[in-house]
mmCIF file of C-alpha atoms in Angstrom:
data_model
loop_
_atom_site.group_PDB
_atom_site.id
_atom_site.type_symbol
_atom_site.label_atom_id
_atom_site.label_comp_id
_atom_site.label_asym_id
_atom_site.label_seq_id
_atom_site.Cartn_x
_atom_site.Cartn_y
_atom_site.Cartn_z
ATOM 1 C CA UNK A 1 0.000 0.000 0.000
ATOM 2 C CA UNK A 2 1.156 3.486 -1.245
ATOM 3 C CA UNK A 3 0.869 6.099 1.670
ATOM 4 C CA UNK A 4 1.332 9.900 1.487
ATOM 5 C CA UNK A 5 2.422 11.598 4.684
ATOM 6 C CA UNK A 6 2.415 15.055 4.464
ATOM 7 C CA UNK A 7 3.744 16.677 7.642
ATOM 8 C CA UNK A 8 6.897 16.151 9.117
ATOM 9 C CA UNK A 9 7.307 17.527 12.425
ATOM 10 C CA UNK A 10 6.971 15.329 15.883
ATOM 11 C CA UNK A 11 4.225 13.643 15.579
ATOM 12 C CA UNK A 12 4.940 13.338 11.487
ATOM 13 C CA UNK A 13 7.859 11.852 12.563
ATOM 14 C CA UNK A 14 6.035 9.642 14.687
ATOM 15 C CA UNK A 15 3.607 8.528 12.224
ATOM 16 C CA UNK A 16 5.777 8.211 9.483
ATOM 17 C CA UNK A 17 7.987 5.660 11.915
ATOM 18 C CA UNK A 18 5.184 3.625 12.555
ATOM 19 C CA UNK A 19 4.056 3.382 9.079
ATOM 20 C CA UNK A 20 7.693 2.387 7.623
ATOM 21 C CA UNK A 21 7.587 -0.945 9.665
ATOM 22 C CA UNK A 22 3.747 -1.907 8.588
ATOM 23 C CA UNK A 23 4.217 -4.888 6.558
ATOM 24 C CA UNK A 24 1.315 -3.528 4.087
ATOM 25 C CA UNK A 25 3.190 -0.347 3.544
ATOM 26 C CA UNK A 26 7.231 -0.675 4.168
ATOM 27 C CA UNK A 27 9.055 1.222 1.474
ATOM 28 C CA UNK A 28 6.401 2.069 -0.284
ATOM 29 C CA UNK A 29 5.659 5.842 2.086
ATOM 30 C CA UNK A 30 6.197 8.797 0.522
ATOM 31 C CA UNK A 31 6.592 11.719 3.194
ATOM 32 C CA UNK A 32 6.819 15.717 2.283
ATOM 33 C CA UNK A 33 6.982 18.796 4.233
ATOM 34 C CA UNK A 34 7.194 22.582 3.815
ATOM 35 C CA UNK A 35 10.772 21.942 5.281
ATOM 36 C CA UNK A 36 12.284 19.998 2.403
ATOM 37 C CA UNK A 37 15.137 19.416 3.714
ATOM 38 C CA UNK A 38 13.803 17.569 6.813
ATOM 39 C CA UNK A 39 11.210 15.794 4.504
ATOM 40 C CA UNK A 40 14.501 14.308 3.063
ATOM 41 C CA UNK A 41 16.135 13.979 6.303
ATOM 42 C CA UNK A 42 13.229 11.912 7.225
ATOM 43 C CA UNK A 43 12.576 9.655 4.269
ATOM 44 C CA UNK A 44 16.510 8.823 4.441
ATOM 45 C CA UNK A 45 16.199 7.696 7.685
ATOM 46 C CA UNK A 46 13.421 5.427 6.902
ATOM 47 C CA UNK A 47 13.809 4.317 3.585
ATOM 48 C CA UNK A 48 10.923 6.247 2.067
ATOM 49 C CA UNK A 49 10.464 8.683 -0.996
ATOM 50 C CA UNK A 50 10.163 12.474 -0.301
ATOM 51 C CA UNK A 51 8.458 14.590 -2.488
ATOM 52 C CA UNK A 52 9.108 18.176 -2.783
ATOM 53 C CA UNK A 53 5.307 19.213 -2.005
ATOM 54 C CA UNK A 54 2.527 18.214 -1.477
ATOM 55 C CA UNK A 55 0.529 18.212 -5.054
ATOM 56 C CA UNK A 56 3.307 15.229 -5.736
ATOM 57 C CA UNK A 57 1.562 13.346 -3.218
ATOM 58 C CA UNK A 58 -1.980 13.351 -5.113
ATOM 59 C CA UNK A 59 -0.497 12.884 -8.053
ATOM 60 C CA UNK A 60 1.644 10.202 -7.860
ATOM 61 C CA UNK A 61 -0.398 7.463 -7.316
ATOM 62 C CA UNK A 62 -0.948 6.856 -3.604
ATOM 63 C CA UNK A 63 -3.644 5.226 -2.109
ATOM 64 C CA UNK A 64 -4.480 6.951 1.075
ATOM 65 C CA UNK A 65 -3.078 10.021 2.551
ATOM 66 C CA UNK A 66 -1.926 10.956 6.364
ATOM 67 C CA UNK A 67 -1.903 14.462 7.297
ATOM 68 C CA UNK A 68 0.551 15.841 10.027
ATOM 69 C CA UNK A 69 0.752 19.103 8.507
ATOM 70 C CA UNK A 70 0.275 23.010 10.300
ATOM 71 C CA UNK A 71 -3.355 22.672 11.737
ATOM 72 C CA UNK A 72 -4.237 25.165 9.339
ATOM 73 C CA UNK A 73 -3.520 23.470 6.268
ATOM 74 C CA UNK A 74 -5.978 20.262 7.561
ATOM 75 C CA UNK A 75 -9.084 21.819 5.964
ATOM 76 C CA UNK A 76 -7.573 22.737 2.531
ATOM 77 C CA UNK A 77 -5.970 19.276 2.039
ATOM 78 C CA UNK A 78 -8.793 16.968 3.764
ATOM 79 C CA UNK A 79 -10.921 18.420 1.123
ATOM 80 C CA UNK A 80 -7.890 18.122 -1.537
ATOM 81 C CA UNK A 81 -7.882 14.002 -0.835
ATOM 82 C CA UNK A 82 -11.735 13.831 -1.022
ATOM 83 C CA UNK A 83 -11.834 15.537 -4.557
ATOM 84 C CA UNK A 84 -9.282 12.969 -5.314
ATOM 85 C CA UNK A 85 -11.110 10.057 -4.253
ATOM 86 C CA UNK A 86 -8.709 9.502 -1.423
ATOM 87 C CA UNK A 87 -9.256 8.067 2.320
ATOM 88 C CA UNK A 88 -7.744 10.173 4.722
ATOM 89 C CA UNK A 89 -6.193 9.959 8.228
ATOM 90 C CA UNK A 90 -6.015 13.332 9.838
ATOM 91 C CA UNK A 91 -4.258 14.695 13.268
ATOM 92 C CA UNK A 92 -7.252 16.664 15.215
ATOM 93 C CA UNK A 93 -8.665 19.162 14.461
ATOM 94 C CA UNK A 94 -10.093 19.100 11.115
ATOM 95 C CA UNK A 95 -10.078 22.867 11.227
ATOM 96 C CA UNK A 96 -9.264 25.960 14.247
ATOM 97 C CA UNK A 97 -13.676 26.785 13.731
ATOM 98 C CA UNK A 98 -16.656 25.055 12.990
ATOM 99 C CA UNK A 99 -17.017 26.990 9.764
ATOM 100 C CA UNK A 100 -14.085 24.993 8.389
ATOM 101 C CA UNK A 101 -14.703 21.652 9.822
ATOM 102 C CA UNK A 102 -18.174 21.645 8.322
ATOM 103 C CA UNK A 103 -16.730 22.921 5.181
ATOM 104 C CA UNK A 104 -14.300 19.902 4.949
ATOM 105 C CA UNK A 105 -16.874 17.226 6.270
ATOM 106 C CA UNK A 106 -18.946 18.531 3.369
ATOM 107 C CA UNK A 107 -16.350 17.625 0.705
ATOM 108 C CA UNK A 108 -15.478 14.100 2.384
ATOM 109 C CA UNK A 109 -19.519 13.839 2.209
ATOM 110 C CA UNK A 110 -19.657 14.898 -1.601
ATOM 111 C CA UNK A 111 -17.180 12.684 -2.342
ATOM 112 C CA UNK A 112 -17.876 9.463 -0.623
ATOM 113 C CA UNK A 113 -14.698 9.067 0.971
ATOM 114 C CA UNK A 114 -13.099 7.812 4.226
ATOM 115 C CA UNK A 115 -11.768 10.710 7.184
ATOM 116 C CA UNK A 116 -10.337 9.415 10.070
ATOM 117 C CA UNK A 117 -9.354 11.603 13.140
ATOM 118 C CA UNK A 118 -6.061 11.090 15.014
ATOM 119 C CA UNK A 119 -7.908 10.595 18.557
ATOM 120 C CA UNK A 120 -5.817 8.128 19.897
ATOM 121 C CA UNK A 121 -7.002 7.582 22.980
ATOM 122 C CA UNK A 122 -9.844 5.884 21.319
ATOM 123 C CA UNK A 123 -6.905 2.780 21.340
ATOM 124 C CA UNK A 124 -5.240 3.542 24.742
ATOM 125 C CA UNK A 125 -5.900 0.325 26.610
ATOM 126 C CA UNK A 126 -6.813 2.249 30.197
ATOM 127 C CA UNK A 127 -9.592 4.008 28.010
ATOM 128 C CA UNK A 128 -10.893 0.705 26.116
ATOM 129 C CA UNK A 129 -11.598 -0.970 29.510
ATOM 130 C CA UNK A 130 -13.391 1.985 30.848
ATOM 131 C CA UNK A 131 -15.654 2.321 27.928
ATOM 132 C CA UNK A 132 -15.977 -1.939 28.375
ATOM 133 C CA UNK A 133 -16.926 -1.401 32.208
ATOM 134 C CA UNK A 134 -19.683 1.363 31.775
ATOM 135 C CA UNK A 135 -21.386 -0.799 28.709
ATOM 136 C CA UNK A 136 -21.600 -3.906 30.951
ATOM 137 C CA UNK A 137 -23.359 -2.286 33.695
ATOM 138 C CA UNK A 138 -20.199 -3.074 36.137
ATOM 139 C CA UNK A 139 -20.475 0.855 37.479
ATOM 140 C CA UNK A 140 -24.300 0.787 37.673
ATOM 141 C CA UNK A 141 -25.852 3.944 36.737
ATOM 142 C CA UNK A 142 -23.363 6.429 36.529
ATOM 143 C CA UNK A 143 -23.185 9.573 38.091
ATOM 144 C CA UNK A 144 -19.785 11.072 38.235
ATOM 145 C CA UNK A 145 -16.835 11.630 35.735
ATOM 146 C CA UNK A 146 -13.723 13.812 35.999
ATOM 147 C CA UNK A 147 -11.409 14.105 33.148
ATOM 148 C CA UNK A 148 -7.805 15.279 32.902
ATOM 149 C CA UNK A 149 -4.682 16.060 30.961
ATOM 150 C CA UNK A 150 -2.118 17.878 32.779
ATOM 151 C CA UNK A 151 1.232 18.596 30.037
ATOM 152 C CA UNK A 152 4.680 18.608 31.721
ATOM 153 C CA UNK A 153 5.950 21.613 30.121
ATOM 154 C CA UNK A 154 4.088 24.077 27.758
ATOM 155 C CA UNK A 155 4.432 23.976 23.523
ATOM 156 C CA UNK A 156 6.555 26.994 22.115
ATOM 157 C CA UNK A 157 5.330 30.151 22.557
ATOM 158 C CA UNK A 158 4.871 30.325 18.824
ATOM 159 C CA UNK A 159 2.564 27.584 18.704
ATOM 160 C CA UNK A 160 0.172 28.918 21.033
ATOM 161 C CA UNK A 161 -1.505 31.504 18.607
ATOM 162 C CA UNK A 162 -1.547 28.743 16.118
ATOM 163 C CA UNK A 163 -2.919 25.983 18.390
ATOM 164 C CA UNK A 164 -6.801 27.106 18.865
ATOM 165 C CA UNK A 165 -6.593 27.452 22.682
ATOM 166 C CA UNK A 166 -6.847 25.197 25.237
ATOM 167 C CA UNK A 167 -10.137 23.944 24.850
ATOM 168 C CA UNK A 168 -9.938 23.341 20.900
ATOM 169 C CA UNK A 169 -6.046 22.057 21.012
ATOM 170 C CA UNK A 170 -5.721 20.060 24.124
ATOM 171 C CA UNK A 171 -9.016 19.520 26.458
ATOM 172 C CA UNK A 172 -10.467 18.346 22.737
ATOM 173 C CA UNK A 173 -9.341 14.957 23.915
ATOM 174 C CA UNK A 174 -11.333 14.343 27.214
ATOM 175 C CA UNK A 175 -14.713 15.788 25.592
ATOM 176 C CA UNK A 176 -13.836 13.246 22.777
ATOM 177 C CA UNK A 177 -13.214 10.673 26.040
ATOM 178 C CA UNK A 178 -16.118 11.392 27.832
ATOM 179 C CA UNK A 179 -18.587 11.066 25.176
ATOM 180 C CA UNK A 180 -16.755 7.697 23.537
ATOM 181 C CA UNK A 181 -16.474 6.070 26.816
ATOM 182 C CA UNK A 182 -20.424 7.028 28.493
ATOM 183 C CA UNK A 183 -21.713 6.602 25.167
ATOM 184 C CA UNK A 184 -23.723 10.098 25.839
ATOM 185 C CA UNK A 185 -23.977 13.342 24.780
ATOM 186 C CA UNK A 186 -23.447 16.799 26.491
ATOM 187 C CA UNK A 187 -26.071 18.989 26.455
ATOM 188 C CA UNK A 188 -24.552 21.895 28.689
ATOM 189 C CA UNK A 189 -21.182 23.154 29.729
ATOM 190 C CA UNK A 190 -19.832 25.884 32.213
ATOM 191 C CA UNK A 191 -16.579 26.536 31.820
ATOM 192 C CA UNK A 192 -13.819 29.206 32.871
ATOM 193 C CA UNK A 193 -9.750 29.607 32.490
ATOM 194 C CA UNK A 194 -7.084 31.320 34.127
ATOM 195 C CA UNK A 195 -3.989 33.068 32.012
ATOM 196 C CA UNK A 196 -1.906 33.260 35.749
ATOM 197 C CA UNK A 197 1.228 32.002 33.994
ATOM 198 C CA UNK A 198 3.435 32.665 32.002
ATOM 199 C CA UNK A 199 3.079 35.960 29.896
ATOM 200 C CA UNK A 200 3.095 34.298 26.839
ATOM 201 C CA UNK A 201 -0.315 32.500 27.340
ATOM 202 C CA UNK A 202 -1.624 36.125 27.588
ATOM 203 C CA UNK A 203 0.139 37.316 24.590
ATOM 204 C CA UNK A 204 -1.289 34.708 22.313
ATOM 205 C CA UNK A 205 -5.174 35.450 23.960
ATOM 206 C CA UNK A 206 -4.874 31.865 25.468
ATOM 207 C CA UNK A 207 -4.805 30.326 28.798
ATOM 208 C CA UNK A 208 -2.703 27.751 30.657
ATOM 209 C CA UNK A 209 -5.337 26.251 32.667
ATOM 210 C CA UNK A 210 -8.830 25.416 32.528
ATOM 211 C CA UNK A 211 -11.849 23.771 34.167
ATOM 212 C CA UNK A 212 -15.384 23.346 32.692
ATOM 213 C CA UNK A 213 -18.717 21.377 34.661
ATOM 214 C CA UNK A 214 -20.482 19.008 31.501
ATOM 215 C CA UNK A 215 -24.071 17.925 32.097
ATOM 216 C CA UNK A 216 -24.876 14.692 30.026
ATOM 217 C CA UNK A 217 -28.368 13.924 28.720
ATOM 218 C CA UNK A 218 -28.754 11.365 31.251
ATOM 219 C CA UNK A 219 -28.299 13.633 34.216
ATOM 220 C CA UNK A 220 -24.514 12.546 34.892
ATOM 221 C CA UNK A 221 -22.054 15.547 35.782
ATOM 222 C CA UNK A 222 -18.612 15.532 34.311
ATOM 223 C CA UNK A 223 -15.742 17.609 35.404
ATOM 224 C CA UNK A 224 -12.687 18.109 32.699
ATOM 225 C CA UNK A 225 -9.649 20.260 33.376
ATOM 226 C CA UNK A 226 -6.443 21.111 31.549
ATOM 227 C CA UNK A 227 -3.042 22.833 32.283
ATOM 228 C CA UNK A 228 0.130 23.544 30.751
ATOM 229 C CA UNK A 229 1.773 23.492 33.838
ATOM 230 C CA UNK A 230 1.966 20.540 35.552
ATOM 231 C CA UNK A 231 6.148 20.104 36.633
ATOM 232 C CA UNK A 232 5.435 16.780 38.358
ATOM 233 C CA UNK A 233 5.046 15.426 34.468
ATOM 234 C CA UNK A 234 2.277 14.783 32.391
ATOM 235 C CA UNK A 235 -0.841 13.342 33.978
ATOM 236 C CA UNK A 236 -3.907 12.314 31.939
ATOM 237 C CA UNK A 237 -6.414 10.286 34.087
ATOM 238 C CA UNK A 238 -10.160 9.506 34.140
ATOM 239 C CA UNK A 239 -12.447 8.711 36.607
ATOM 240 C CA UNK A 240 -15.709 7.346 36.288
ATOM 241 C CA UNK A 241 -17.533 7.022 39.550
ATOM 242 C CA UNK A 242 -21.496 4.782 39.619
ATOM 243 C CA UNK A 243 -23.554 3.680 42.029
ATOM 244 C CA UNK A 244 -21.903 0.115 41.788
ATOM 245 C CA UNK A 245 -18.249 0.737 41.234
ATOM 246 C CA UNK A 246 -15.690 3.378 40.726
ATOM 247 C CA UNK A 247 -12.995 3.280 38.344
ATOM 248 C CA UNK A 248 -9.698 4.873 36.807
ATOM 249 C CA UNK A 249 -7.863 5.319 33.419
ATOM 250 C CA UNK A 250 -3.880 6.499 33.759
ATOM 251 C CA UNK A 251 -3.841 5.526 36.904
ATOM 252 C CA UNK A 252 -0.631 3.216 37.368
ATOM 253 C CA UNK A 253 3.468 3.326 38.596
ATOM 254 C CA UNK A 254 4.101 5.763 36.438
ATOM 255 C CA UNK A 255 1.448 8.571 37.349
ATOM 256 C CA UNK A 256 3.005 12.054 38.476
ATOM 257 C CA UNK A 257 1.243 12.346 41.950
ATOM 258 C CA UNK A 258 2.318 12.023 45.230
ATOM 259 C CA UNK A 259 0.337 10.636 48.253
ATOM 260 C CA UNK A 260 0.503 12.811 51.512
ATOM 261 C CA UNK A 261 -1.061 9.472 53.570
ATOM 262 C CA UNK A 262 1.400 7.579 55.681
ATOM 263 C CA UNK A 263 0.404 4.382 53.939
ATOM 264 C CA UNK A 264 -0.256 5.445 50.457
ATOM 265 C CA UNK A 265 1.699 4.358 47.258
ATOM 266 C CA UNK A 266 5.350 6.180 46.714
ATOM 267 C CA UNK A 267 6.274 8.711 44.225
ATOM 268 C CA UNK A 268 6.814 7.567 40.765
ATOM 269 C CA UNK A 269 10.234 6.744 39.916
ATOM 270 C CA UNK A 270 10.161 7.501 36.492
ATOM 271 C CA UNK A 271 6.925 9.629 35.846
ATOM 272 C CA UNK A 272 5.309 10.468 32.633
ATOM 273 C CA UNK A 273 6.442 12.760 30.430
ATOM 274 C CA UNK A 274 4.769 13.538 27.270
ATOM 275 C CA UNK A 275 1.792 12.357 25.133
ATOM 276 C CA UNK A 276 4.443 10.924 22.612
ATOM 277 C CA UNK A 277 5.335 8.130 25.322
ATOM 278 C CA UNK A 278 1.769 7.883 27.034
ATOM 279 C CA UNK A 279 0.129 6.629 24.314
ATOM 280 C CA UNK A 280 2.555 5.627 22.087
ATOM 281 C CA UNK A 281 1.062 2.037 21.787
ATOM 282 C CA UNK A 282 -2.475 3.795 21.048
ATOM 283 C CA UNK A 283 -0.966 6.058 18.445
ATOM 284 C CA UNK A 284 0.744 3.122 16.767
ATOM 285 C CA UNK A 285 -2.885 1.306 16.696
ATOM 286 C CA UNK A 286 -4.914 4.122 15.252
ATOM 287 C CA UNK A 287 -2.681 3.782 12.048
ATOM 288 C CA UNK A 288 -2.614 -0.098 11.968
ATOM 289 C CA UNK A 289 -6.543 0.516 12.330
ATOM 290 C CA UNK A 290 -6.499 3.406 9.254
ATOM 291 C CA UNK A 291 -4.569 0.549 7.134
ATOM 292 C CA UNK A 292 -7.037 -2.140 7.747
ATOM 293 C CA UNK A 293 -9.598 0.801 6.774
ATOM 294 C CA UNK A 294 -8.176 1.604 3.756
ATOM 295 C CA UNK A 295 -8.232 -1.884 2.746
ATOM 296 C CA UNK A 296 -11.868 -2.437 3.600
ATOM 297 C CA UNK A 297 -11.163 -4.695 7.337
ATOM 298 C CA UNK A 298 -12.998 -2.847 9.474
ATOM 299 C CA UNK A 299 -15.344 0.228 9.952
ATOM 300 C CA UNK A 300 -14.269 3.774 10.483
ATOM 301 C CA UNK A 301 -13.590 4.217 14.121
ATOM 302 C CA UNK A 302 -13.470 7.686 14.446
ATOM 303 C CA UNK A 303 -14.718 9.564 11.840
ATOM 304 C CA UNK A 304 -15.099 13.643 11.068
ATOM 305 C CA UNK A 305 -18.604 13.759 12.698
ATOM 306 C CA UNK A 306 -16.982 12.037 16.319
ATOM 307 C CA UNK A 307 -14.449 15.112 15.792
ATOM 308 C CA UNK A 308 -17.082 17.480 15.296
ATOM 309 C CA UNK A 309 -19.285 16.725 18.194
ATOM 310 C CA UNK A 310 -15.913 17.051 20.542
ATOM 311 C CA UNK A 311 -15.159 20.360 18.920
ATOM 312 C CA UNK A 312 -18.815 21.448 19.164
ATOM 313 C CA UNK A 313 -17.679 20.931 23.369
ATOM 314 C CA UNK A 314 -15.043 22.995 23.129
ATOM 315 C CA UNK A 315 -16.790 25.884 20.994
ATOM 316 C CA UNK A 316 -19.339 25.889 23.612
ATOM 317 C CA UNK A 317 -16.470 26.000 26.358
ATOM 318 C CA UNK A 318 -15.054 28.432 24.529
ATOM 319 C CA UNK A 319 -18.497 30.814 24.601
ATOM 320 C CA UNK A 320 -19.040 29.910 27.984
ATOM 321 C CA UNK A 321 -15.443 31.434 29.762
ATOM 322 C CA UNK A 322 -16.003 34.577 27.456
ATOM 323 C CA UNK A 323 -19.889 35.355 28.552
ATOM 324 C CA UNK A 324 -19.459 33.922 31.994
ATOM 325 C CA UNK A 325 -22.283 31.631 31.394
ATOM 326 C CA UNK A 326 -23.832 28.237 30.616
ATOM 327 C CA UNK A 327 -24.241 27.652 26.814
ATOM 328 C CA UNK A 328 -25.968 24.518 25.740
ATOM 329 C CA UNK A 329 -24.623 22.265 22.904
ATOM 330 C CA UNK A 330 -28.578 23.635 20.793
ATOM 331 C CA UNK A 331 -26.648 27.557 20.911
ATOM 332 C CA UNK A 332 -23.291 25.540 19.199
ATOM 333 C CA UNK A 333 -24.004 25.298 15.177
ATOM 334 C CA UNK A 334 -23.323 21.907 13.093
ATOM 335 C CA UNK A 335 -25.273 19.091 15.814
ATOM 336 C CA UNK A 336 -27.006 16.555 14.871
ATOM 337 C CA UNK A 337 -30.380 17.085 13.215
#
């Protein structure tokens, strides 16, 4: 199988690893970048083909295309594979606004082809049984979730006007979580943010930490925070809490939290660090899954409407820290009919 990448930064890098040892596509990846020079860098490494841009890639013969590229270049070239009848695995988001996502879902609806979205939690083991646990009953009715992702260090400060904000670039993830694991939807947020850090979360308009209260059509309350500042390393957990049972995702030896009980568990010796080595194994997975995908094996398991609803969460986040108010997910265009 003849792959495309066309991005090749860290996580291009990443994906473009992964798919050099897949036995259905080897030596036959083609990778390109804006950088050309690292696109070559790359493909040497690997034993791929770089091309020098991107309109190579759709026009010499590949059969499905990744996309790693600048968030803002997802839109233009999601809707470039779909006019040429491509399938498509995309890093999130689809677009920085829900003008643009629609806009691309449209073309990938015209045409009749395949987008998947790089939520790779979807394949993260912890998450899997979680999702198992509440669908079984084990939990009983549920009535409590709290979601997190905590990053070691913050991105460049250059990447921060570019990113979409906390709620569109990182806590994307958990509302993506929280509706793929409860198998609900949200119907109402509340949300707020602090910019306390470092100046150049106020310089880009962003913030560096964030908390929002989800309501659920069923009645259950989720909590969901997010910082860019968590020095003990990076901690992404869940907790889903029912009138049966309670259970946790990322909880394990290497969680970055410290008990203050005389008889709780030590430290972590060698504590998490990035997203890179969290959920490596799940990022590996999503691609093996986009492969069998592209060869007709198995459904489409995450596709540009799962993406939509989670941005749809973080629009309405988004609304809600700016008025100081609820918003529910009716105010938030593009839901379901």
């Amino acid at each position: 199988m003849r792959i495309g990448l066309i991005g090749a930064g860290r996580i291009g890098t990443f994906h473009a690893t992964t798919l050099s040892r897949h036995r259905e596509v080897g030596g036959s990846l083609i990778v390109t970048d804006a950088d050309t020079a690292r696109a070559h860098r790359l493909a040497d490494r690997l034993g791929a083909t770089a091309a020098p841009s991107a309109d190579e890639i759709f026009t010499w013969g590949v059969d499905a295309v990744v996309i790693t590229a600048a968030t803002s270049a997802h839109a233009e070239l999601i809707g470039r594979a779909a006019r040429s009848g491509l399938p498509v695995f995309c890093e999130k988001p689809i677009a920085l606004d829900l003008t643009g996502t629609l806009a691309a879902l449209a073309e990938v609806d015209a045409a009749g082809t395949v987008l998947q979205l790089g939520f790779q939690r979807r394949f993260d083991t912890g998450y899997t049984a979680a999702r198992e646990a509440v669908r079984s009953g084990r939990l009983g009715r549920l009535h409590t979730v709290r979601a997190m992702t905590s990053d070691q260090s913050p991105p460049p400060a250059d990447y921060l006007p570019l990113s979409g904000g906390l709620y569109r670039d990182c806590l994307i993830h958990d509302f993506d979580m929280l509706r793929w694991v409860t198998g609900r939807e949200v119907t109402e947020v509340y949300a707020t943010g602090s910019d306390a850090g470092p100046a150049m979360f106020r310089e880009a308009g962003d913030i560096d930490t964030a908390a929002a209260v989800l309501t659920f059509d069923d009645g259950t309350l989720a909590t969901a925070t997010a910082t860019r500042l968590n020095g003990a390393g990076y901690d992404v957990r869940m907790e889903l809490a029912g009138e049966l049972d309670q259970i946790a995702v990322g909880l394990d030896d290497r969680t970055p939290i410290a008990s203050t009980e005389p008889a709780g568990p030590p430290p972590a010796d060698k504590p998490w660090m990035g997203f890179l080595e969290r959920f490596g194994p799940a990022y590996e997975a999503e691609l093996s899954a986009f492969v069998e995908v592209v060869r007709g094996e198995r459904g489409n398991p995450c596709d540009g409407r799962e993406a939509l609803e989670a941005l749809r969460i973080a629009e309405a986040c988004v609304v809600s820290r700016r008025e100081r108010r609820p918003v529910f997910l009716t105010e938030i265009a593009g839901g379901r009919d």
